[in-house]
PDB file of C-alpha atoms in Angstrom:
ATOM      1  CA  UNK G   5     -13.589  11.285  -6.587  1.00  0.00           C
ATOM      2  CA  UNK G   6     -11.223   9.139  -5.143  1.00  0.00           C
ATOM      3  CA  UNK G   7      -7.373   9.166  -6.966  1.00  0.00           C
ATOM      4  CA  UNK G   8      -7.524   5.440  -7.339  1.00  0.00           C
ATOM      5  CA  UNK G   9     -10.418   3.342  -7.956  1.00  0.00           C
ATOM      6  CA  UNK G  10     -11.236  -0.431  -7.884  1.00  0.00           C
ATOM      7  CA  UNK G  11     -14.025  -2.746  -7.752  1.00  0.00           C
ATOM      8  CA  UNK G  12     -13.748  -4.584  -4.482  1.00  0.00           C
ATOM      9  CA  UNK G  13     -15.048  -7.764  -5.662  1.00  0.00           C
ATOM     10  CA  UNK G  14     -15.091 -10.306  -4.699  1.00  0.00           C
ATOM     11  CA  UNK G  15     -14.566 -12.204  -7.224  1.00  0.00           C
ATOM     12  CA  UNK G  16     -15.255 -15.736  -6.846  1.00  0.00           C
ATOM     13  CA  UNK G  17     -13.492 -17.896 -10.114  1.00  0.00           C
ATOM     14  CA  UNK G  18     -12.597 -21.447 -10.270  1.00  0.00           C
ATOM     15  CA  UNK G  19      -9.446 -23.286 -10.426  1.00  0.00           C
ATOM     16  CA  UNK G  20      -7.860 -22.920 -13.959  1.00  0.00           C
ATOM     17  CA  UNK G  21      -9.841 -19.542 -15.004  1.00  0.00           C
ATOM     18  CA  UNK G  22      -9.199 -16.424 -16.573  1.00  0.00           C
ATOM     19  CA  UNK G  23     -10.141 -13.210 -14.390  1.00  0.00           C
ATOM     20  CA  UNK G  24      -9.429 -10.008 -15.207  1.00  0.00           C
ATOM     21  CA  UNK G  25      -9.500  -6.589 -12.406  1.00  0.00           C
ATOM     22  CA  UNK G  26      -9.255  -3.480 -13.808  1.00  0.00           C
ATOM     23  CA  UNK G  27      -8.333  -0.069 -12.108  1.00  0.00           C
ATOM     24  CA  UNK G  28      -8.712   3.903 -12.927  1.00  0.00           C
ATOM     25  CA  UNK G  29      -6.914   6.738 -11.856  1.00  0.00           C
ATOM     26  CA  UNK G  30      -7.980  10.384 -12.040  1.00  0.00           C
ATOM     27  CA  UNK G  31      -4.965  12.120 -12.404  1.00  0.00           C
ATOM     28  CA  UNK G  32      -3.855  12.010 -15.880  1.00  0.00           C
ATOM     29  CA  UNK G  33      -0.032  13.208 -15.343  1.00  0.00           C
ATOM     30  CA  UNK G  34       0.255  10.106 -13.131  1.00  0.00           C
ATOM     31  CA  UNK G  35       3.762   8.751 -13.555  1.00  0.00           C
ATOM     32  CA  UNK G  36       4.013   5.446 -12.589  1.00  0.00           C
ATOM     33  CA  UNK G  37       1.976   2.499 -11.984  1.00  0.00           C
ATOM     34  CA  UNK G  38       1.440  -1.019 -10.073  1.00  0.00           C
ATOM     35  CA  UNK G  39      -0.059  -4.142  -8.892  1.00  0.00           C
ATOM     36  CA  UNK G  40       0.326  -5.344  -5.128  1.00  0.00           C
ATOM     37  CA  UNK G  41      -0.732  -8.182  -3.897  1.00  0.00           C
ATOM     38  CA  UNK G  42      -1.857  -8.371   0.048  1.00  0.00           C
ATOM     39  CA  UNK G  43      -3.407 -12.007   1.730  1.00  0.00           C
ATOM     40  CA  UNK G  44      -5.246 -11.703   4.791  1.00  0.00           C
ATOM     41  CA  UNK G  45      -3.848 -10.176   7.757  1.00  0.00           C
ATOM     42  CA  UNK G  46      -0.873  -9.914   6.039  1.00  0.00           C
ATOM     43  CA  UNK G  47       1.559  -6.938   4.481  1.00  0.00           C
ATOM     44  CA  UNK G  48       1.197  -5.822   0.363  1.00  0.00           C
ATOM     45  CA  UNK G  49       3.702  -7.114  -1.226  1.00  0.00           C
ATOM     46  CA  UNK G  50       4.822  -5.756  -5.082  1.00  0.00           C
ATOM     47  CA  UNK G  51       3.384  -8.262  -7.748  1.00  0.00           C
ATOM     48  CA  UNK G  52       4.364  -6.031 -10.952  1.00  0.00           C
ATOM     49  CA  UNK G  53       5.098  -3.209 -12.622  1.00  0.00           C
ATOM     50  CA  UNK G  54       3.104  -1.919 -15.277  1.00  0.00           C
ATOM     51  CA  UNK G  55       3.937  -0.198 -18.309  1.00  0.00           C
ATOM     52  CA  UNK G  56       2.521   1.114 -21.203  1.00  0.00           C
ATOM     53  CA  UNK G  57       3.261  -1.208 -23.773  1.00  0.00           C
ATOM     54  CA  UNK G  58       2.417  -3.894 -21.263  1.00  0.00           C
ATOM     55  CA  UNK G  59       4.240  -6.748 -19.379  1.00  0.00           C
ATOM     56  CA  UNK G  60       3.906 -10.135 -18.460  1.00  0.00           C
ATOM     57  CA  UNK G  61       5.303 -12.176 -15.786  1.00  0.00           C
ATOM     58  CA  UNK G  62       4.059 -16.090 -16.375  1.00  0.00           C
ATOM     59  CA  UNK G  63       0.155 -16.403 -15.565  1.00  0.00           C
ATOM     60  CA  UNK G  64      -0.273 -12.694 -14.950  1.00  0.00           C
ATOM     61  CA  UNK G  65      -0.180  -9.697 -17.406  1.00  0.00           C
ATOM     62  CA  UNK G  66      -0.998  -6.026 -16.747  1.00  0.00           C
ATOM     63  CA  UNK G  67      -1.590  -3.064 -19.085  1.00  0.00           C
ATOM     64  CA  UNK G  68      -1.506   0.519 -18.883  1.00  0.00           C
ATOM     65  CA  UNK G  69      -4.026   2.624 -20.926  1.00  0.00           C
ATOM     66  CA  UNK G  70      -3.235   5.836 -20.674  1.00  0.00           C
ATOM     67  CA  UNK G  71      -5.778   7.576 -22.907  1.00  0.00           C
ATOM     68  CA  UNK G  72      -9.033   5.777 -20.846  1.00  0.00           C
ATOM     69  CA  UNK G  73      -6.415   6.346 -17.399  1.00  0.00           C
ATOM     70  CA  UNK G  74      -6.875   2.468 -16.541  1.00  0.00           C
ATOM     71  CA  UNK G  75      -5.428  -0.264 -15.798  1.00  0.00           C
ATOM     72  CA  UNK G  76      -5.673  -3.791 -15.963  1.00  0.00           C
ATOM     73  CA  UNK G  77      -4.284  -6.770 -14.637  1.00  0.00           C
ATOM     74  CA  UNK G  78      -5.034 -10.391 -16.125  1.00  0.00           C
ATOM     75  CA  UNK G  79      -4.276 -13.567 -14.248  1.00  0.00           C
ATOM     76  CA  UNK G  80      -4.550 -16.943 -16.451  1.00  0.00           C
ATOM     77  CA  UNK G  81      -4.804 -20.657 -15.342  1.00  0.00           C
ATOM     78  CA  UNK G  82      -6.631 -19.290 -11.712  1.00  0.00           C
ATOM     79  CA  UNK G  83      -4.592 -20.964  -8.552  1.00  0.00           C
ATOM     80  CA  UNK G  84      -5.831 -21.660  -5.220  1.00  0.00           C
ATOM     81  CA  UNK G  85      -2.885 -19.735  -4.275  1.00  0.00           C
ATOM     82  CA  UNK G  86      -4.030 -16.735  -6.416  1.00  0.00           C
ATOM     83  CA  UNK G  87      -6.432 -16.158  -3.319  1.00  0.00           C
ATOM     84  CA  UNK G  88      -5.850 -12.469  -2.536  1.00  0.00           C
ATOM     85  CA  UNK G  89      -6.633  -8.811  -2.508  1.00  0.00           C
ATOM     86  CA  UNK G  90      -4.862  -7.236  -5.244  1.00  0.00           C
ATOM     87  CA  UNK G  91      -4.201  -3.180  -5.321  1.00  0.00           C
ATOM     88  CA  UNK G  92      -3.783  -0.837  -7.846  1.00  0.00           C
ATOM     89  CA  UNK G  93      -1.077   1.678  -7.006  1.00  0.00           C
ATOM     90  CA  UNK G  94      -0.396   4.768  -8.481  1.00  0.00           C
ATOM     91  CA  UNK G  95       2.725   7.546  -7.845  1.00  0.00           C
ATOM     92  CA  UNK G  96       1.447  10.963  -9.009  1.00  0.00           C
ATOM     93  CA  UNK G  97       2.681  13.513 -11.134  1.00  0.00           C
ATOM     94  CA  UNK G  98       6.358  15.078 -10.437  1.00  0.00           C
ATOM     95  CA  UNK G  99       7.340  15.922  -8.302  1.00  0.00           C
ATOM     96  CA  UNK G 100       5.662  13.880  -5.857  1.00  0.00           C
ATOM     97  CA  UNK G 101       7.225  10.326  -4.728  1.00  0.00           C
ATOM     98  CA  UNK G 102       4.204   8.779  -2.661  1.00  0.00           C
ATOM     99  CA  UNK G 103       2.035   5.887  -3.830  1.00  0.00           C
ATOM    100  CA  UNK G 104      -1.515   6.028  -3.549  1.00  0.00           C
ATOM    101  CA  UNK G 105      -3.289   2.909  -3.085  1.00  0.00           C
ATOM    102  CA  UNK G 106      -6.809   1.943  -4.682  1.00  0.00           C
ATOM    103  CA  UNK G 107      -9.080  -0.276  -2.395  1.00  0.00           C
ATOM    104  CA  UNK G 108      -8.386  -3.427  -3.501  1.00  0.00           C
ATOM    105  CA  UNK G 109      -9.800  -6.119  -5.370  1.00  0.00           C
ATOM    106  CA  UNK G 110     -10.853  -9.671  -3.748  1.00  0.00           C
ATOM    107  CA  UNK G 111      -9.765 -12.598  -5.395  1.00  0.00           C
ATOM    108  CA  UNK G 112     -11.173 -16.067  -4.388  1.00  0.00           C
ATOM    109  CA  UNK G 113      -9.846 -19.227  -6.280  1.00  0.00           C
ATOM    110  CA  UNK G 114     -12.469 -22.162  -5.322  1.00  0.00           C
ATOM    111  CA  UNK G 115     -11.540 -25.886  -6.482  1.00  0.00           C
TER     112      UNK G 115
ATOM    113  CA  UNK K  14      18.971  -8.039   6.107  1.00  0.00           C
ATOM    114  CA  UNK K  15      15.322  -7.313   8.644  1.00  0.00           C
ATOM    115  CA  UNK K  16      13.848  -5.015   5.847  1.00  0.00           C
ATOM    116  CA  UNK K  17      11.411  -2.798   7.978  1.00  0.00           C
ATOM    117  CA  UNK K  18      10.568  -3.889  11.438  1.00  0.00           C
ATOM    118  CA  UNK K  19       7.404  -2.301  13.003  1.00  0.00           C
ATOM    119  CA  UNK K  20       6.759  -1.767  17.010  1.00  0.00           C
ATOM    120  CA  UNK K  21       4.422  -2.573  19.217  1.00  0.00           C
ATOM    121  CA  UNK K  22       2.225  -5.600  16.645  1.00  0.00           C
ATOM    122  CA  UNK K  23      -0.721  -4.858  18.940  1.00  0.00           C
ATOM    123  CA  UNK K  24      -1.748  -2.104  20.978  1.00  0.00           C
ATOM    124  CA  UNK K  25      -5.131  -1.032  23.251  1.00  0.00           C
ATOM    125  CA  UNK K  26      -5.308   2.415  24.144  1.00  0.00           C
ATOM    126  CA  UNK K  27      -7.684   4.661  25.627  1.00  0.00           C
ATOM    127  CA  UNK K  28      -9.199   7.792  24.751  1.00  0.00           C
ATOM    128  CA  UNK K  29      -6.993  10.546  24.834  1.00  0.00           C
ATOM    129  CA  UNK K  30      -3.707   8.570  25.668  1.00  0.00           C
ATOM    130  CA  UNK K  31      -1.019   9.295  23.361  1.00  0.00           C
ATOM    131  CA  UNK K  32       1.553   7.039  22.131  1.00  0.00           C
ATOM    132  CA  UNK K  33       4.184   6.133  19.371  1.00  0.00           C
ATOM    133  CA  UNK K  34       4.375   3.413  16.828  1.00  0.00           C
ATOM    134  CA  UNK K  35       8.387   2.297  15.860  1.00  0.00           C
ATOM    135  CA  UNK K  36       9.803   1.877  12.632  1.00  0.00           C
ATOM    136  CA  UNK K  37      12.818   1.151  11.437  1.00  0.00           C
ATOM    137  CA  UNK K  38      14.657   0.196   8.533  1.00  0.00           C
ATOM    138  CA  UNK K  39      17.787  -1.057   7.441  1.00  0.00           C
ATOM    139  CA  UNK K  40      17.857  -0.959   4.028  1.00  0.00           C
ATOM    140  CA  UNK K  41      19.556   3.017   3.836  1.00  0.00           C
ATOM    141  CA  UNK K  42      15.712   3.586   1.895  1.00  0.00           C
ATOM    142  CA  UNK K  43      15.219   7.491   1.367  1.00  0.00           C
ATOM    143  CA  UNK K  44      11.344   7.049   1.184  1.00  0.00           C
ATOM    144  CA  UNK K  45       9.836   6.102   4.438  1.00  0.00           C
ATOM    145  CA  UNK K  46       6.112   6.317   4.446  1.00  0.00           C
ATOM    146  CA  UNK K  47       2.683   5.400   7.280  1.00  0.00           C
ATOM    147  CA  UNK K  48      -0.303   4.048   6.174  1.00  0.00           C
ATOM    148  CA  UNK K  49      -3.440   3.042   7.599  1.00  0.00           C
ATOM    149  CA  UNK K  50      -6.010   0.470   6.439  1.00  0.00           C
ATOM    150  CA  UNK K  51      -9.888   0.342   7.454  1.00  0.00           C
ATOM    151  CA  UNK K  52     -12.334  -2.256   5.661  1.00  0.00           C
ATOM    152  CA  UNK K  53     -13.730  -0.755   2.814  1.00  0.00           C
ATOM    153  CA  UNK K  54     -11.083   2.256   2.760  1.00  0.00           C
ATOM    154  CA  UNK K  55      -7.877   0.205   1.792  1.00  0.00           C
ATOM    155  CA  UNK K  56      -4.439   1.614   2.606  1.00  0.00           C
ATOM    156  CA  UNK K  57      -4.702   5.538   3.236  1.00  0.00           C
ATOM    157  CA  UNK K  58      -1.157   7.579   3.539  1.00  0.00           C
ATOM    158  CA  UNK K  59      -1.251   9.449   7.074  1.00  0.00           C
ATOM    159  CA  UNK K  60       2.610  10.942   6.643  1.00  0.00           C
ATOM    160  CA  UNK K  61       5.649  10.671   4.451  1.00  0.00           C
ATOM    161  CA  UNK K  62       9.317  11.242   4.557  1.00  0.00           C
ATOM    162  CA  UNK K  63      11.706  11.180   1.576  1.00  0.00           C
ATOM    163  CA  UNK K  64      14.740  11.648   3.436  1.00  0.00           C
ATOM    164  CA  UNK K  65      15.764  12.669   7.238  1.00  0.00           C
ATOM    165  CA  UNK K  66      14.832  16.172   8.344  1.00  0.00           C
ATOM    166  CA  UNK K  67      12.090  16.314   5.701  1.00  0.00           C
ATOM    167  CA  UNK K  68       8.063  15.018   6.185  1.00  0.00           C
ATOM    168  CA  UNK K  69       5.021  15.753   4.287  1.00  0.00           C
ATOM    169  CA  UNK K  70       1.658  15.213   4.856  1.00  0.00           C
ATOM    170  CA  UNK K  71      -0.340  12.604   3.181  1.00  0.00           C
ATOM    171  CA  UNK K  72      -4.711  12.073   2.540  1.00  0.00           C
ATOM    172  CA  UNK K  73      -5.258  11.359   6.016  1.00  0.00           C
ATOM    173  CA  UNK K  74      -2.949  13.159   8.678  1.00  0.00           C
ATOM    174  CA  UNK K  75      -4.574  14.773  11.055  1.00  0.00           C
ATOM    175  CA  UNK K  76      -4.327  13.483  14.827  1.00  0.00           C
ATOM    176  CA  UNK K  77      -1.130  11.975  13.850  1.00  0.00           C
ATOM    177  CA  UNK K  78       2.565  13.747  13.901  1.00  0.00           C
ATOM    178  CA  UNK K  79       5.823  12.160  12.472  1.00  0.00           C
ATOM    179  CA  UNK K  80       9.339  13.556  12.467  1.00  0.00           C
ATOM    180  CA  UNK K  81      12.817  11.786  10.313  1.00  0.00           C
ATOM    181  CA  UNK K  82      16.259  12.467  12.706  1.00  0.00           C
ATOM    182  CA  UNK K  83      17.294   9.472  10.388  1.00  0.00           C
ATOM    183  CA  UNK K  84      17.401   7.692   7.426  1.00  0.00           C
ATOM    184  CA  UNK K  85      16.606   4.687   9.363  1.00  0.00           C
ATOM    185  CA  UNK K  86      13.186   5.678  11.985  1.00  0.00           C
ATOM    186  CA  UNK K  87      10.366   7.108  11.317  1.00  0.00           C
ATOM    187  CA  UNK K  88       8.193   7.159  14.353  1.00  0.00           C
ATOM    188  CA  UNK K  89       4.838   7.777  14.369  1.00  0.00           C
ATOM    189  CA  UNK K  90       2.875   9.562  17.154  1.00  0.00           C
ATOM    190  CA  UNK K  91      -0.775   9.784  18.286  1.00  0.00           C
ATOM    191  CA  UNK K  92      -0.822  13.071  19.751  1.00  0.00           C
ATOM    192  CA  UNK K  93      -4.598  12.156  22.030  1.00  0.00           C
ATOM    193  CA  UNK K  94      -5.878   8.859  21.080  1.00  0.00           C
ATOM    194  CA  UNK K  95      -9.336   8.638  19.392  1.00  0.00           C
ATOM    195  CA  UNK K  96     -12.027   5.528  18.637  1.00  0.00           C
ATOM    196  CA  UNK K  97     -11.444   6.815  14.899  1.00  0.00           C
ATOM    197  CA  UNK K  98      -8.199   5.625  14.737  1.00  0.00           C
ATOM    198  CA  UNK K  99      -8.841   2.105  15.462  1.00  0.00           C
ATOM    199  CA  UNK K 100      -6.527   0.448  12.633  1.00  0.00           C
ATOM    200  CA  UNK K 101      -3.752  -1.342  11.285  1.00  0.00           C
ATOM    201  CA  UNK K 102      -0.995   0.998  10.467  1.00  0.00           C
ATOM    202  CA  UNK K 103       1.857  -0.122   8.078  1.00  0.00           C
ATOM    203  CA  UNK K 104       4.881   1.161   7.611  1.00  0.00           C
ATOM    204  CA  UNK K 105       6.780   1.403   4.348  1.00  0.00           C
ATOM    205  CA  UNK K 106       9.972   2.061   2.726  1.00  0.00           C
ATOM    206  CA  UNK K 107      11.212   2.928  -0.640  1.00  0.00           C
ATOM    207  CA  UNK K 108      14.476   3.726  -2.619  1.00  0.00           C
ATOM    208  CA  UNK K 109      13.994   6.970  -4.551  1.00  0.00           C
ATOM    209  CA  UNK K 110      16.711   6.750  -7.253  1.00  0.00           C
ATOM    210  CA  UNK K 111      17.318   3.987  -9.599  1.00  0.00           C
ATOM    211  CA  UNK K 112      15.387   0.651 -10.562  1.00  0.00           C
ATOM    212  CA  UNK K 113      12.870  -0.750  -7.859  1.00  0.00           C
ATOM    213  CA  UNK K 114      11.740   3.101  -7.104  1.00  0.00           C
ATOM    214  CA  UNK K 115       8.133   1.863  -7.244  1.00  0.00           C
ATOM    215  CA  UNK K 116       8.098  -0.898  -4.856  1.00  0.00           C
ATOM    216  CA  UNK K 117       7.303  -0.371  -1.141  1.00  0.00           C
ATOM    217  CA  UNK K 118       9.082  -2.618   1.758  1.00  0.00           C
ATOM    218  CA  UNK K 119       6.291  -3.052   4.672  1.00  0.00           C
ATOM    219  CA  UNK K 120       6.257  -4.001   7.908  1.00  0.00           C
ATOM    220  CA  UNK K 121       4.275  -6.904   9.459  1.00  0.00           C
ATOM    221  CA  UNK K 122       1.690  -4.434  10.732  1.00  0.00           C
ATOM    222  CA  UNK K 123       0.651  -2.755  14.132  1.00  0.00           C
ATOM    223  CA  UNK K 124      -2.893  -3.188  15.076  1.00  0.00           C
ATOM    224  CA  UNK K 125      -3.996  -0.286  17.029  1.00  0.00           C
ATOM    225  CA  UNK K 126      -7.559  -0.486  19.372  1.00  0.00           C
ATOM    226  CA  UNK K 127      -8.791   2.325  20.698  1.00  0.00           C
ATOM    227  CA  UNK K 128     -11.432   2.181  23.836  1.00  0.00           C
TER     228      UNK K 128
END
């Protein structure tokens, strides 16, 4: 089983939805967790943080739920801009310092 | 302020040539890390560093050997190029103490064929 897992999508949404990826991990002493965003041919770049009582950062809010070891991120009001792969990144249990990376998730915003 | 800066972008090699991908950062990061990314596989970790005269191995690091003489390189080598390591390898740094621990500086990239 792999440490981080994601459905690659694509997902296909139009301008002004709601879409939501989720992500699990299988570690359960997993100590911190993200969301990177990476557009084609390009480097990941950090899009958030995610903690457990959640955060939000304008259209897009993630969650943390450690009990069910998932993730979630939500992105409101769907861009043409949102058009991306997003990954779900994980940094093991202590005392490791390395991020794994899940596989990605496809995001395409259509007019 | 360059952040990381990978070298060569591109690269065609041949079975069983060796050679080494640059990277460097300027940032005085602790955490230096390579990566490679396949479609369908995402972004695998080949080798890691979290400070200079100390590596670890990551999922996927066999064929591949690193070494940190400081803060700022971490070179990775292809000891005898194979077909299977046809990929884009990233580069990636990291502060280990303090806020921002959690997000990872890359580099533009270096797309590696190998014939």
């Amino acid at each position: 089983r792999k440490e981080v897992e994601q459905d690659p999508g694509p997902f296909n949404v139009p301008e002004g939805a709601t879409v939501a990826f989720n992500c699990t991990y299988s570690n359960s002493a997993s100590q911190s967790f993200f969301w990177y965003r990476q557009d084609c041919r390009k480097e990941p770049k950090l899009l958030m943080s995610v903690y457990s009582s959640g955060n939000e950062d304008g259209r897009f809010t993630a969650q943390l739920n450690r009990a069910s070891q998932y993730i979630s991120l939500l992105i409101r009001d769907s861009k043409l801009s949102d058009s991306a792969t997003y990954l779900c990144v994980v940094i093991g249990p202590l005392p490791t310092d390395k991020l794994i990376f899940g596989t990605g998730t496809r995001l395409q915003v259509f007019p | 302020n360059a952040g990381v800066t990978q070298t060569p972008k591109f690269q065609v090699l041949k079975t069983g040539q060796s050679m080494t991908l640059q990277c460097a950062q300027d940032m005085n990061h602790e955490y230096m890390s390579w990566y490679r990314q396949d479609p369908g596989m995402g972004l695998r970790l080949i080798h890691y560093s979290v400070g200079a005269g100390i590596t670890d191995q990551g999922e996927v690091p066999n064929g591949y050997n690193v070494s940190r003489s400081t803060t700022e390189d971490f070179p990775l080598r292809l000891l005898s190029a194979a077909p299977s390591q046809t990929s884009v390898y990233f580069c990636a740094s990291k502060r280990t103490s303090g806020s921002g621990t959690g997000e990872l500086f890359f580099g533009e990239g270096s797309r590696l064929t190998v014939l």
